C-alpha atoms as an extended CHARMM CRD file, in Angstrom:
* protein
*
       255  EXT
         1         1  MET       CA            169.9940000000       75.5200000000      154.3680000000  PROA      1               0.0000000000
         2         2  SER       CA            165.9000000000       75.3360000000      154.9030000000  PROA      2               0.0000000000
         3         3  GLY       CA            165.2420000000       71.5780000000      156.3390000000  PROA      3               0.0000000000
         4         4  LEU       CA            164.4010000000       70.2310000000      153.0430000000  PROA      4               0.0000000000
         5         5  ASP       CA            168.2620000000       70.9230000000      151.9940000000  PROA      5               0.0000000000
         6         6  GLN       CA            168.9320000000       69.2800000000      154.8590000000  PROA      6               0.0000000000
         7         7  LEU       CA            167.0280000000       66.7230000000      154.3590000000  PROA      7               0.0000000000
         8         8  LEU       CA            167.6710000000       66.0230000000      150.3910000000  PROA      8               0.0000000000
         9         9  VAL       CA            171.5910000000       66.3580000000      151.8440000000  PROA      9               0.0000000000
        10        10  VAL       CA            170.7750000000       63.0630000000      153.9930000000  PROA      10              0.0000000000
        11        11  LEU       CA            169.2330000000       61.5670000000      151.5760000000  PROA      11              0.0000000000
        12        12  ALA       CA            171.7960000000       61.9350000000      148.7610000000  PROA      12              0.0000000000
        13        13  GLY       CA            174.6230000000       61.1030000000      151.5080000000  PROA      13              0.0000000000
        14        14  PHE       CA            172.8150000000       57.2200000000      152.3330000000  PROA      14              0.0000000000
        15        15  GLY       CA            172.1760000000       56.8960000000      148.5020000000  PROA      15              0.0000000000
        16        16  ALA       CA            175.8710000000       57.6450000000      147.8020000000  PROA      16              0.0000000000
        17        17  GLY       CA            177.1020000000       55.2040000000      150.7760000000  PROA      17              0.0000000000
        18        18  LEU       CA            174.7230000000       52.8660000000      148.6000000000  PROA      18              0.0000000000
        19        19  LEU       CA            176.5760000000       53.4540000000      144.9200000000  PROA      19              0.0000000000
        20        20  THR       CA            180.0250000000       53.3830000000      147.1130000000  PROA      20              0.0000000000
        21        21  SER       CA            180.4680000000       49.8440000000      147.6990000000  PROA      21              0.0000000000
        22        22  THR       CA            177.8480000000       48.3840000000      145.0620000000  PROA      22              0.0000000000
        23        23  VAL       CA            178.2790000000       49.9170000000      141.6030000000  PROA      23              0.0000000000
        24        24  GLY       CA            180.9320000000       53.0980000000      142.3750000000  PROA      24              0.0000000000
        25        25  VAL       CA            179.4240000000       56.3120000000      140.9790000000  PROA      25              0.0000000000
        26        26  ALA       CA            178.0050000000       58.0970000000      144.0280000000  PROA      26              0.0000000000
        27        27  SER       CA            179.4680000000       61.5000000000      143.5690000000  PROA      27              0.0000000000
        28        28  LEU       CA            177.2500000000       61.8630000000      140.5350000000  PROA      28              0.0000000000
        29        29  LEU       CA            173.9160000000       61.6620000000      143.1490000000  PROA      29              0.0000000000
        30        30  SER       CA            175.2150000000       63.6230000000      146.0480000000  PROA      30              0.0000000000
        31        31  PHE       CA            177.6200000000       66.3190000000      144.0390000000  PROA      31              0.0000000000
        32        32  PRO       CA            174.7920000000       67.6060000000      142.1300000000  PROA      32              0.0000000000
        33        33  ILE       CA            172.5420000000       67.9000000000      144.8950000000  PROA      33              0.0000000000
        34        34  LEU       CA            174.8060000000       69.8760000000      146.5610000000  PROA      34              0.0000000000
        35        35  LEU       CA            174.9310000000       72.3780000000      143.7540000000  PROA      35              0.0000000000
        36        36  ALA       CA            171.0740000000       72.1270000000      143.6680000000  PROA      36              0.0000000000
        37        37  VAL       CA            171.1370000000       73.5130000000      147.4450000000  PROA      37              0.0000000000
        38        38  GLY       CA            172.9700000000       76.5460000000      146.9680000000  PROA      38              0.0000000000
        39        39  LEU       CA            177.0120000000       75.2900000000      147.2740000000  PROA      39              0.0000000000
        40        40  PRO       CA            179.7360000000       76.6300000000      144.7140000000  PROA      40              0.0000000000
        41        41  PRO       CA            181.2440000000       73.9410000000      142.8560000000  PROA      41              0.0000000000
        42        42  VAL       CA            184.9810000000       73.6740000000      144.5390000000  PROA      42              0.0000000000
        43        43  VAL       CA            183.0370000000       74.4810000000      148.2970000000  PROA      43              0.0000000000
        44        44  ALA       CA            180.3100000000       71.4180000000      147.1250000000  PROA      44              0.0000000000
        45        45  ASN       CA            183.2640000000       69.2000000000      146.0780000000  PROA      45              0.0000000000
        46        46  ALA       CA            185.3540000000       69.7090000000      148.9030000000  PROA      46              0.0000000000
        47        47  SER       CA            182.8560000000       68.8300000000      151.1170000000  PROA      47              0.0000000000
        48        48  ASN       CA            181.6620000000       65.8800000000      149.0290000000  PROA      48              0.0000000000
        49        49  THR       CA            184.9510000000       64.3360000000      148.8670000000  PROA      49              0.0000000000
        50        50  ILE       CA            184.8250000000       64.5750000000      153.1880000000  PROA      50              0.0000000000
        51        51  GLY       CA            181.4700000000       63.6940000000      153.7460000000  PROA      51              0.0000000000
        52        52  LEU       CA            181.7740000000       60.6430000000      151.5990000000  PROA      52              0.0000000000
        53        53  VAL       CA            184.8560000000       59.0720000000      153.7230000000  PROA      53              0.0000000000
        54        54  PRO       CA            182.5790000000       57.5030000000      156.0230000000  PROA      54              0.0000000000
        55        55  ALA       CA            180.4110000000       55.7740000000      153.5240000000  PROA      55              0.0000000000
        56        56  GLY       CA            183.8940000000       54.2090000000      152.5340000000  PROA      56              0.0000000000
        57        57  ALA       CA            184.5140000000       52.9370000000      156.3110000000  PROA      57              0.0000000000
        58        58  GLY       CA            180.9830000000       51.2750000000      156.0580000000  PROA      58              0.0000000000
        59        59  ALA       CA            181.3850000000       49.7820000000      152.8450000000  PROA      59              0.0000000000
        60        60  ALA       CA            185.2680000000       48.3860000000      154.4080000000  PROA      60              0.0000000000
        61        61  LEU       CA            183.3570000000       47.0870000000      157.5160000000  PROA      61              0.0000000000
        62        62  GLY       CA            181.1170000000       45.2690000000      155.0210000000  PROA      62              0.0000000000
        63        63  PHE       CA            183.2250000000       43.9660000000      152.9820000000  PROA      63              0.0000000000
        64        64  HSD       CA            186.1210000000       42.7080000000      155.7740000000  PROA      64              0.0000000000
        65        65  ARG       CA            185.8840000000       39.0490000000      154.8690000000  PROA      65              0.0000000000
        66        66  GLU       CA            186.6100000000       39.8950000000      150.9750000000  PROA      66              0.0000000000
        67        67  LEU       CA            189.6900000000       42.2920000000      152.1370000000  PROA      67              0.0000000000
        68        68  ARG       CA            191.1470000000       39.3160000000      153.8970000000  PROA      68              0.0000000000
        69        69  LEU       CA            191.5600000000       37.7890000000      150.9190000000  PROA      69              0.0000000000
        70        70  HSD       CA            194.6450000000       39.1360000000      149.5030000000  PROA      70              0.0000000000
        71        71  ARG       CA            195.9770000000       41.7620000000      152.5660000000  PROA      71              0.0000000000
        72        72  ARG       CA            199.3240000000       42.0990000000      151.0210000000  PROA      72              0.0000000000
        73        73  LEU       CA            197.7970000000       43.3860000000      147.0920000000  PROA      73              0.0000000000
        74        74  THR       CA            194.8860000000       45.5500000000      149.7650000000  PROA      74              0.0000000000
        75        75  TYR       CA            197.5320000000       47.5810000000      151.5190000000  PROA      75              0.0000000000
        76        76  ARG       CA            199.3970000000       48.6980000000      148.3890000000  PROA      76              0.0000000000
        77        77  VAL       CA            196.6640000000       49.3370000000      146.4410000000  PROA      77              0.0000000000
        78        78  VAL       CA            195.6300000000       51.6230000000      149.0640000000  PROA      78              0.0000000000
        79        79  MET       CA            198.6940000000       53.3410000000      150.1110000000  PROA      79              0.0000000000
        80        80  LEU       CA            198.3780000000       53.9840000000      146.0870000000  PROA      80              0.0000000000
        81        81  ALA       CA            195.4180000000       55.3050000000      145.7690000000  PROA      81              0.0000000000
        82        82  GLY       CA            195.7940000000       57.8820000000      149.0900000000  PROA      82              0.0000000000
        83        83  ILE       CA            199.3870000000       59.0040000000      147.5930000000  PROA      83              0.0000000000
        84        84  ALA       CA            197.3960000000       59.4990000000      144.2610000000  PROA      84              0.0000000000
        85        85  GLY       CA            194.4960000000       61.4420000000      145.8590000000  PROA      85              0.0000000000
        86        86  SER       CA            196.7180000000       63.8430000000      147.6430000000  PROA      86              0.0000000000
        87        87  VAL       CA            197.7370000000       64.8220000000      144.1060000000  PROA      87              0.0000000000
        88        88  GLY       CA            194.4180000000       64.8080000000      142.9790000000  PROA      88              0.0000000000
        89        89  ALA       CA            193.7400000000       67.3960000000      145.6490000000  PROA      89              0.0000000000
        90        90  ALA       CA            196.3420000000       69.7730000000      144.4560000000  PROA      90              0.0000000000
        91        91  LEU       CA            195.4460000000       69.5730000000      141.0110000000  PROA      91              0.0000000000
        92        92  LEU       CA            191.8720000000       70.5120000000      141.9180000000  PROA      92              0.0000000000
        93        93  LEU       CA            193.1500000000       73.3530000000      143.7960000000  PROA      93              0.0000000000
        94        94  ALA       CA            195.3670000000       74.3810000000      140.8830000000  PROA      94              0.0000000000
        95        95  LEU       CA            193.5950000000       73.7190000000      138.1020000000  PROA      95              0.0000000000
        96        96  PRO       CA            190.9290000000       75.8930000000      136.5750000000  PROA      96              0.0000000000
        97        97  PRO       CA            187.4220000000       74.5210000000      137.1200000000  PROA      97              0.0000000000
        98        98  GLY       CA            185.8280000000       72.2220000000      134.6420000000  PROA      98              0.0000000000
        99        99  VAL       CA            189.2230000000       71.7240000000      133.4330000000  PROA      99              0.0000000000
       100       100  PHE       CA            188.5550000000       67.5980000000      132.9260000000  PROA      100             0.0000000000
       101       101  GLU       CA            184.3830000000       68.4280000000      131.8470000000  PROA      101             0.0000000000
       102       102  ALA       CA            185.0220000000       67.8140000000      127.9490000000  PROA      102             0.0000000000
       103       103  VAL       CA            187.0180000000       63.8630000000      128.5870000000  PROA      103             0.0000000000
       104       104  VAL       CA            185.4550000000       62.4420000000      131.4320000000  PROA      104             0.0000000000
       105       105  PRO       CA            182.0680000000       61.2200000000      130.2170000000  PROA      105             0.0000000000
       106       106  TRP       CA            184.1250000000       59.6050000000      127.7300000000  PROA      106             0.0000000000
       107       107  LEU       CA            186.8780000000       58.4320000000      130.0990000000  PROA      107             0.0000000000
       108       108  ILE       CA            183.8230000000       56.7670000000      132.1730000000  PROA      108             0.0000000000
       109       109  LEU       CA            182.5130000000       55.6210000000      128.6980000000  PROA      109             0.0000000000
       110       110  GLY       CA            185.6690000000       53.1810000000      128.0860000000  PROA      110             0.0000000000
       111       111  THR       CA            185.8960000000       51.7800000000      131.0960000000  PROA      111             0.0000000000
       112       112  CYS       CA            182.3030000000       50.7570000000      131.7050000000  PROA      112             0.0000000000
       113       113  VAL       CA            182.8210000000       48.7190000000      128.0810000000  PROA      113             0.0000000000
       114       114  LEU       CA            186.2480000000       47.6150000000      130.0210000000  PROA      114             0.0000000000
       115       115  VAL       CA            184.3840000000       46.2410000000      132.8760000000  PROA      115             0.0000000000
       116       116  GLY       CA            181.9200000000       44.5280000000      130.4910000000  PROA      116             0.0000000000
       117       117  ILE       CA            183.8920000000       42.7920000000      128.2160000000  PROA      117             0.0000000000
       118       118  GLN       CA            186.2950000000       42.4610000000      131.0210000000  PROA      118             0.0000000000
       119       119  PRO       CA            185.4710000000       38.4360000000      131.7930000000  PROA      119             0.0000000000
       120       120  ARG       CA            186.2340000000       37.7310000000      127.8630000000  PROA      120             0.0000000000
       121       121  LEU       CA            189.3380000000       39.6640000000      127.8240000000  PROA      121             0.0000000000
       122       122  SER       CA            191.0740000000       38.1360000000      130.8790000000  PROA      122             0.0000000000
       123       123  ALA       CA            190.4460000000       34.6270000000      129.1240000000  PROA      123             0.0000000000
       124       124  TRP       CA            192.3750000000       35.6250000000      126.2340000000  PROA      124             0.0000000000
       125       125  LEU       CA            194.9080000000       37.3820000000      128.2110000000  PROA      125             0.0000000000
       126       126  GLY       CA            195.0880000000       34.3190000000      130.1570000000  PROA      126             0.0000000000
       127       127  SER       CA            195.5160000000       31.9480000000      127.4440000000  PROA      127             0.0000000000
       128       128  ARG       CA            197.7500000000       34.5960000000      126.1090000000  PROA      128             0.0000000000
       129       129  ARG       CA            200.2710000000       33.8350000000      129.0560000000  PROA      129             0.0000000000
       130       130  ALA       CA            199.5480000000       29.8760000000      129.3580000000  PROA      130             0.0000000000
       131       131  SER       CA            201.0170000000       29.8490000000      125.4430000000  PROA      131             0.0000000000
       132       132  SER       CA            204.0490000000       32.0800000000      126.5880000000  PROA      132             0.0000000000
       133       133  GLY       CA            204.5760000000       29.7990000000      129.6200000000  PROA      133             0.0000000000
       134       134  ARG       CA            203.3770000000       32.4020000000      132.1330000000  PROA      134             0.0000000000
       135       135  SER       CA            199.9950000000       30.5540000000      133.6060000000  PROA      135             0.0000000000
       136       136  SER       CA            199.6540000000       31.3940000000      137.1890000000  PROA      136             0.0000000000
       137       137  ALA       CA            197.4300000000       33.9810000000      138.7300000000  PROA      137             0.0000000000
       138       138  ARG       CA            198.2190000000       37.3750000000      139.1780000000  PROA      138             0.0000000000
       139       139  VAL       CA            197.6320000000       38.8290000000      142.5190000000  PROA      139             0.0000000000
       140       140  THR       CA            200.4030000000       40.9500000000      142.6530000000  PROA      140             0.0000000000
       141       141  LEU       CA            200.2760000000       44.6060000000      140.9900000000  PROA      141             0.0000000000
       142       142  GLY       CA            202.1110000000       44.4300000000      137.7240000000  PROA      142             0.0000000000
       143       143  PRO       CA            204.1080000000       47.9120000000      136.4980000000  PROA      143             0.0000000000
       144       144  LEU       CA            201.2570000000       49.1290000000      134.2300000000  PROA      144             0.0000000000
       145       145  THR       CA            198.2790000000       47.9730000000      136.8180000000  PROA      145             0.0000000000
       146       146  THR       CA            200.3850000000       50.1470000000      138.9480000000  PROA      146             0.0000000000
       147       147  PHE       CA            199.9600000000       52.9710000000      137.0160000000  PROA      147             0.0000000000
       148       148  PHE       CA            196.4700000000       52.7790000000      136.6140000000  PROA      148             0.0000000000
       149       149  VAL       CA            195.3800000000       52.6870000000      140.1890000000  PROA      149             0.0000000000
       150       150  PHE       CA            197.6660000000       56.0830000000      140.6850000000  PROA      150             0.0000000000
       151       151  VAL       CA            196.1730000000       57.5260000000      137.4240000000  PROA      151             0.0000000000
       152       152  THR       CA            192.5790000000       56.5730000000      138.5720000000  PROA      152             0.0000000000
       153       153  GLY       CA            193.6720000000       57.6010000000      142.3570000000  PROA      153             0.0000000000
       154       154  ILE       CA            194.6600000000       61.4360000000      141.0490000000  PROA      154             0.0000000000
       155       155  TYR       CA            190.9490000000       61.5470000000      139.0840000000  PROA      155             0.0000000000
       156       156  GLY       CA            189.4260000000       59.9800000000      142.5160000000  PROA      156             0.0000000000
       157       157  GLY       CA            190.9610000000       63.0400000000      144.6080000000  PROA      157             0.0000000000
       158       158  TYR       CA            190.2250000000       65.8870000000      141.6910000000  PROA      158             0.0000000000
       159       159  PHE       CA            186.6050000000       65.1700000000      141.3720000000  PROA      159             0.0000000000
       160       160  GLY       CA            185.6110000000       61.0640000000      141.5360000000  PROA      160             0.0000000000
       161       161  ALA       CA            182.6590000000       61.1530000000      139.1880000000  PROA      161             0.0000000000
       162       162  GLY       CA            182.7810000000       57.8580000000      138.2310000000  PROA      162             0.0000000000
       163       163  ALA       CA            186.3100000000       56.7670000000      140.0160000000  PROA      163             0.0000000000
       164       164  GLY       CA            185.1090000000       54.0000000000      141.2120000000  PROA      164             0.0000000000
       165       165  VAL       CA            184.0100000000       52.5160000000      138.0170000000  PROA      165             0.0000000000
       166       166  MET       CA            187.2380000000       52.6490000000      136.3210000000  PROA      166             0.0000000000
       167       167  MET       CA            189.2650000000       51.5850000000      139.4930000000  PROA      167             0.0000000000
       168       168  ILE       CA            186.9840000000       48.6050000000      138.5730000000  PROA      168             0.0000000000
       169       169  ALA       CA            188.4710000000       48.1860000000      135.2940000000  PROA      169             0.0000000000
       170       170  THR       CA            191.7720000000       48.7670000000      136.1880000000  PROA      170             0.0000000000
       171       171  LEU       CA            191.8250000000       45.9170000000      139.1940000000  PROA      171             0.0000000000
       172       172  ALA       CA            189.9130000000       43.7670000000      136.9850000000  PROA      172             0.0000000000
       173       173  LEU       CA            192.0860000000       43.6620000000      133.7900000000  PROA      173             0.0000000000
       174       174  GLY       CA            194.8020000000       43.8210000000      135.6990000000  PROA      174             0.0000000000
       175       175  LEU       CA            194.2690000000       40.8400000000      138.5160000000  PROA      175             0.0000000000
       176       176  ASP       CA            193.0910000000       37.6150000000      137.9750000000  PROA      176             0.0000000000
       177       177  VAL       CA            190.9980000000       37.9000000000      141.1770000000  PROA      177             0.0000000000
       178       178  ASP       CA            187.3420000000       36.8690000000      142.5460000000  PROA      178             0.0000000000
       179       179  PHE       CA            184.9030000000       40.4260000000      141.3710000000  PROA      179             0.0000000000
       180       180  ARG       CA            183.8180000000       40.4580000000      144.8410000000  PROA      180             0.0000000000
       181       181  PHE       CA            186.9540000000       40.9840000000      146.1100000000  PROA      181             0.0000000000
       182       182  VAL       CA            187.5350000000       43.8740000000      142.7660000000  PROA      182             0.0000000000
       183       183  ALA       CA            184.3640000000       45.5130000000      144.1780000000  PROA      183             0.0000000000
       184       184  ALA       CA            185.5460000000       45.6910000000      147.7090000000  PROA      184             0.0000000000
       185       185  LEU       CA            189.2560000000       47.0380000000      147.0030000000  PROA      185             0.0000000000
       186       186  ARG       CA            187.8960000000       49.4730000000      144.8600000000  PROA      186             0.0000000000
       187       187  THR       CA            185.5890000000       50.5300000000      147.4550000000  PROA      187             0.0000000000
       188       188  LEU       CA            188.7650000000       50.7130000000      150.0570000000  PROA      188             0.0000000000
       189       189  SER       CA            191.2740000000       52.5070000000      147.3580000000  PROA      189             0.0000000000
       190       190  VAL       CA            188.7260000000       55.4330000000      146.7880000000  PROA      190             0.0000000000
       191       191  MET       CA            187.9620000000       55.8190000000      150.2330000000  PROA      191             0.0000000000
       192       192  ALA       CA            191.7560000000       56.1750000000      150.8980000000  PROA      192             0.0000000000
       193       193  SER       CA            192.1250000000       58.8200000000      147.7270000000  PROA      193             0.0000000000
       194       194  ASN       CA            189.5480000000       60.6910000000      149.4320000000  PROA      194             0.0000000000
       195       195  VAL       CA            190.6920000000       60.2700000000      153.1850000000  PROA      195             0.0000000000
       196       196  VAL       CA            193.8420000000       62.2630000000      151.5390000000  PROA      196             0.0000000000
       197       197  ALA       CA            192.4280000000       64.7790000000      149.1500000000  PROA      197             0.0000000000
       198       198  GLY       CA            190.0840000000       65.2700000000      151.7820000000  PROA      198             0.0000000000
       199       199  ALA       CA            192.3210000000       66.2720000000      154.3450000000  PROA      199             0.0000000000
       200       200  VAL       CA            194.3900000000       68.7080000000      152.2410000000  PROA      200             0.0000000000
       201       201  PHE       CA            190.9510000000       70.5760000000      151.1640000000  PROA      201             0.0000000000
       202       202  ALA       CA            190.4770000000       70.5300000000      154.6800000000  PROA      202             0.0000000000
       203       203  VAL       CA            193.0440000000       72.0900000000      155.3250000000  PROA      203             0.0000000000
       204       204  VAL       CA            193.0270000000       74.7240000000      152.3150000000  PROA      204             0.0000000000
       205       205  ALA       CA            189.8280000000       74.9680000000      150.6880000000  PROA      205             0.0000000000
       206       206  GLU       CA            186.7830000000       76.2480000000      151.7260000000  PROA      206             0.0000000000
       207       207  VAL       CA            184.6140000000       73.4160000000      153.1510000000  PROA      207             0.0000000000
       208       208  ASP       CA            180.6240000000       73.3930000000      154.1250000000  PROA      208             0.0000000000
       209       209  TRP       CA            181.3060000000       71.5850000000      157.7750000000  PROA      209             0.0000000000
       210       210  SER       CA            177.2310000000       71.2590000000      157.9450000000  PROA      210             0.0000000000
       211       211  VAL       CA            177.0910000000       69.6990000000      155.1090000000  PROA      211             0.0000000000
       212       212  VAL       CA            180.0740000000       67.2720000000      155.7290000000  PROA      212             0.0000000000
       213       213  ALA       CA            178.1370000000       66.2300000000      159.2710000000  PROA      213             0.0000000000
       214       214  LEU       CA            174.6420000000       65.7630000000      157.3410000000  PROA      214             0.0000000000
       215       215  LEU       CA            176.9040000000       63.3170000000      154.5740000000  PROA      215             0.0000000000
       216       216  ALA       CA            179.2360000000       61.6280000000      156.8000000000  PROA      216             0.0000000000
       217       217  VAL       CA            176.3120000000       60.4120000000      158.8410000000  PROA      217             0.0000000000
       218       218  SER       CA            173.9080000000       59.3060000000      156.6650000000  PROA      218             0.0000000000
       219       219  SER       CA            176.7330000000       57.3870000000      153.7830000000  PROA      219             0.0000000000
       220       220  VAL       CA            178.6980000000       55.1690000000      156.6350000000  PROA      220             0.0000000000
       221       221  GLY       CA            175.3030000000       53.1280000000      157.0430000000  PROA      221             0.0000000000
       222       222  GLY       CA            174.1400000000       53.1770000000      153.1530000000  PROA      222             0.0000000000
       223       223  GLY       CA            177.9140000000       52.0460000000      152.7150000000  PROA      223             0.0000000000
       224       224  TYR       CA            177.6260000000       49.4250000000      154.8110000000  PROA      224             0.0000000000
       225       225  LEU       CA            174.4560000000       48.2700000000      153.7180000000  PROA      225             0.0000000000
       226       226  GLY       CA            175.4600000000       48.7430000000      149.6250000000  PROA      226             0.0000000000
       227       227  ALA       CA            178.5310000000       45.9060000000      150.9550000000  PROA      227             0.0000000000
       228       228  ARG       CA            176.3050000000       43.5560000000      152.3220000000  PROA      228             0.0000000000
       229       229  ILE       CA            174.1210000000       43.8360000000      148.9010000000  PROA      229             0.0000000000
       230       230  ALA       CA            176.9490000000       43.6970000000      146.6930000000  PROA      230             0.0000000000
       231       231  ARG       CA            178.4690000000       40.6460000000      148.5020000000  PROA      231             0.0000000000
       232       232  ARG       CA            175.5810000000       38.4810000000      148.0620000000  PROA      232             0.0000000000
       233       233  LEU       CA            175.0870000000       39.0220000000      144.0180000000  PROA      233             0.0000000000
       234       234  PRO       CA            176.6500000000       37.3440000000      141.8210000000  PROA      234             0.0000000000
       235       235  ALA       CA            179.2980000000       38.3570000000      139.7470000000  PROA      235             0.0000000000
       236       236  THR       CA            177.6830000000       39.2480000000      136.8290000000  PROA      236             0.0000000000
       237       237  VAL       CA            174.7840000000       41.0050000000      138.3750000000  PROA      237             0.0000000000
       238       238  LEU       CA            177.1670000000       43.2980000000      139.9890000000  PROA      238             0.0000000000
       239       239  ARG       CA            179.3350000000       43.8750000000      136.6170000000  PROA      239             0.0000000000
       240       240  VAL       CA            175.7680000000       44.2320000000      134.8110000000  PROA      240             0.0000000000
       241       241  ALA       CA            174.8720000000       46.9660000000      137.5010000000  PROA      241             0.0000000000
       242       242  VAL       CA            178.5310000000       48.4980000000      137.2090000000  PROA      242             0.0000000000
       243       243  VAL       CA            178.1280000000       49.0480000000      133.4500000000  PROA      243             0.0000000000
       244       244  LEU       CA            175.2130000000       50.3070000000      133.9800000000  PROA      244             0.0000000000
       245       245  ALA       CA            175.2350000000       52.7800000000      136.0310000000  PROA      245             0.0000000000
       246       246  GLY       CA            178.3320000000       54.1880000000      134.8290000000  PROA      246             0.0000000000
       247       247  GLY       CA            176.8610000000       54.3180000000      131.2980000000  PROA      247             0.0000000000
       248       248  THR       CA            174.1620000000       56.7730000000      132.7230000000  PROA      248             0.0000000000
       249       249  ALA       CA            176.7640000000       58.5610000000      135.1040000000  PROA      249             0.0000000000
       250       250  ALA       CA            178.6010000000       59.5730000000      131.7130000000  PROA      250             0.0000000000
       251       251  VAL       CA            175.2060000000       59.7760000000      129.6020000000  PROA      251             0.0000000000
       252       252  ALA       CA            174.2780000000       62.6000000000      132.6060000000  PROA      252             0.0000000000
       253       253  LEU       CA            177.8300000000       64.0750000000      132.2400000000  PROA      253             0.0000000000
       254       254  LEU       CA            177.2060000000       64.9840000000      128.3460000000  PROA      254             0.0000000000
       255       255  VAL       CA            173.9290000000       66.3220000000      128.4830000000  PROA      255             0.0000000000
């Protein structure tokens, strides 16, 4: 890569780190730039997955207060996402490239809608539970939420564009917890998926380690800064930002 290409990758890593811990569409920034500097799609995907792991670590550090609120829940979601990430990585290596291209934009758009309407939908579900005598707050994973966390983790290991938005929708609808905690847990779970998928890629896939190094160094700072920004945003503002970013990502994938 030329010096300009390296600078673009560094800037992409920092920007992706910011997006990792705020709106959850990091790969929509970094992945196209890796393609633009000449990496083949599968090499770019594997290198991007490994290189953005430090972004999640930086974000987890920035979100440390939120992640301590529900430790058992955090451990379970992270474990599920990590296992699912290995399945997604295996699918990436086994399936033809671009097998999900047609469905991914619509999947992201659908989850954006769910994130947007989640407060009213959660209130409606809460009233239904109260009327049936089950009014306690949901702070553990139910079977349906567990399933969708696992499916989202698989997608994160396979490609990951918009996986953060999908995870936010899953957790926000399946749990009665603060939205900032949902954002923090989303970031950590996506990182877990990337860690396991990245380990698989490092062993069996072609990886551009110079790109990984540039992304890793720049994304960790972006992840930490993004978390510090996100924890200070009102929940409504954060929710709107997630919906707008996810919608933009979906449209970019459609055109």
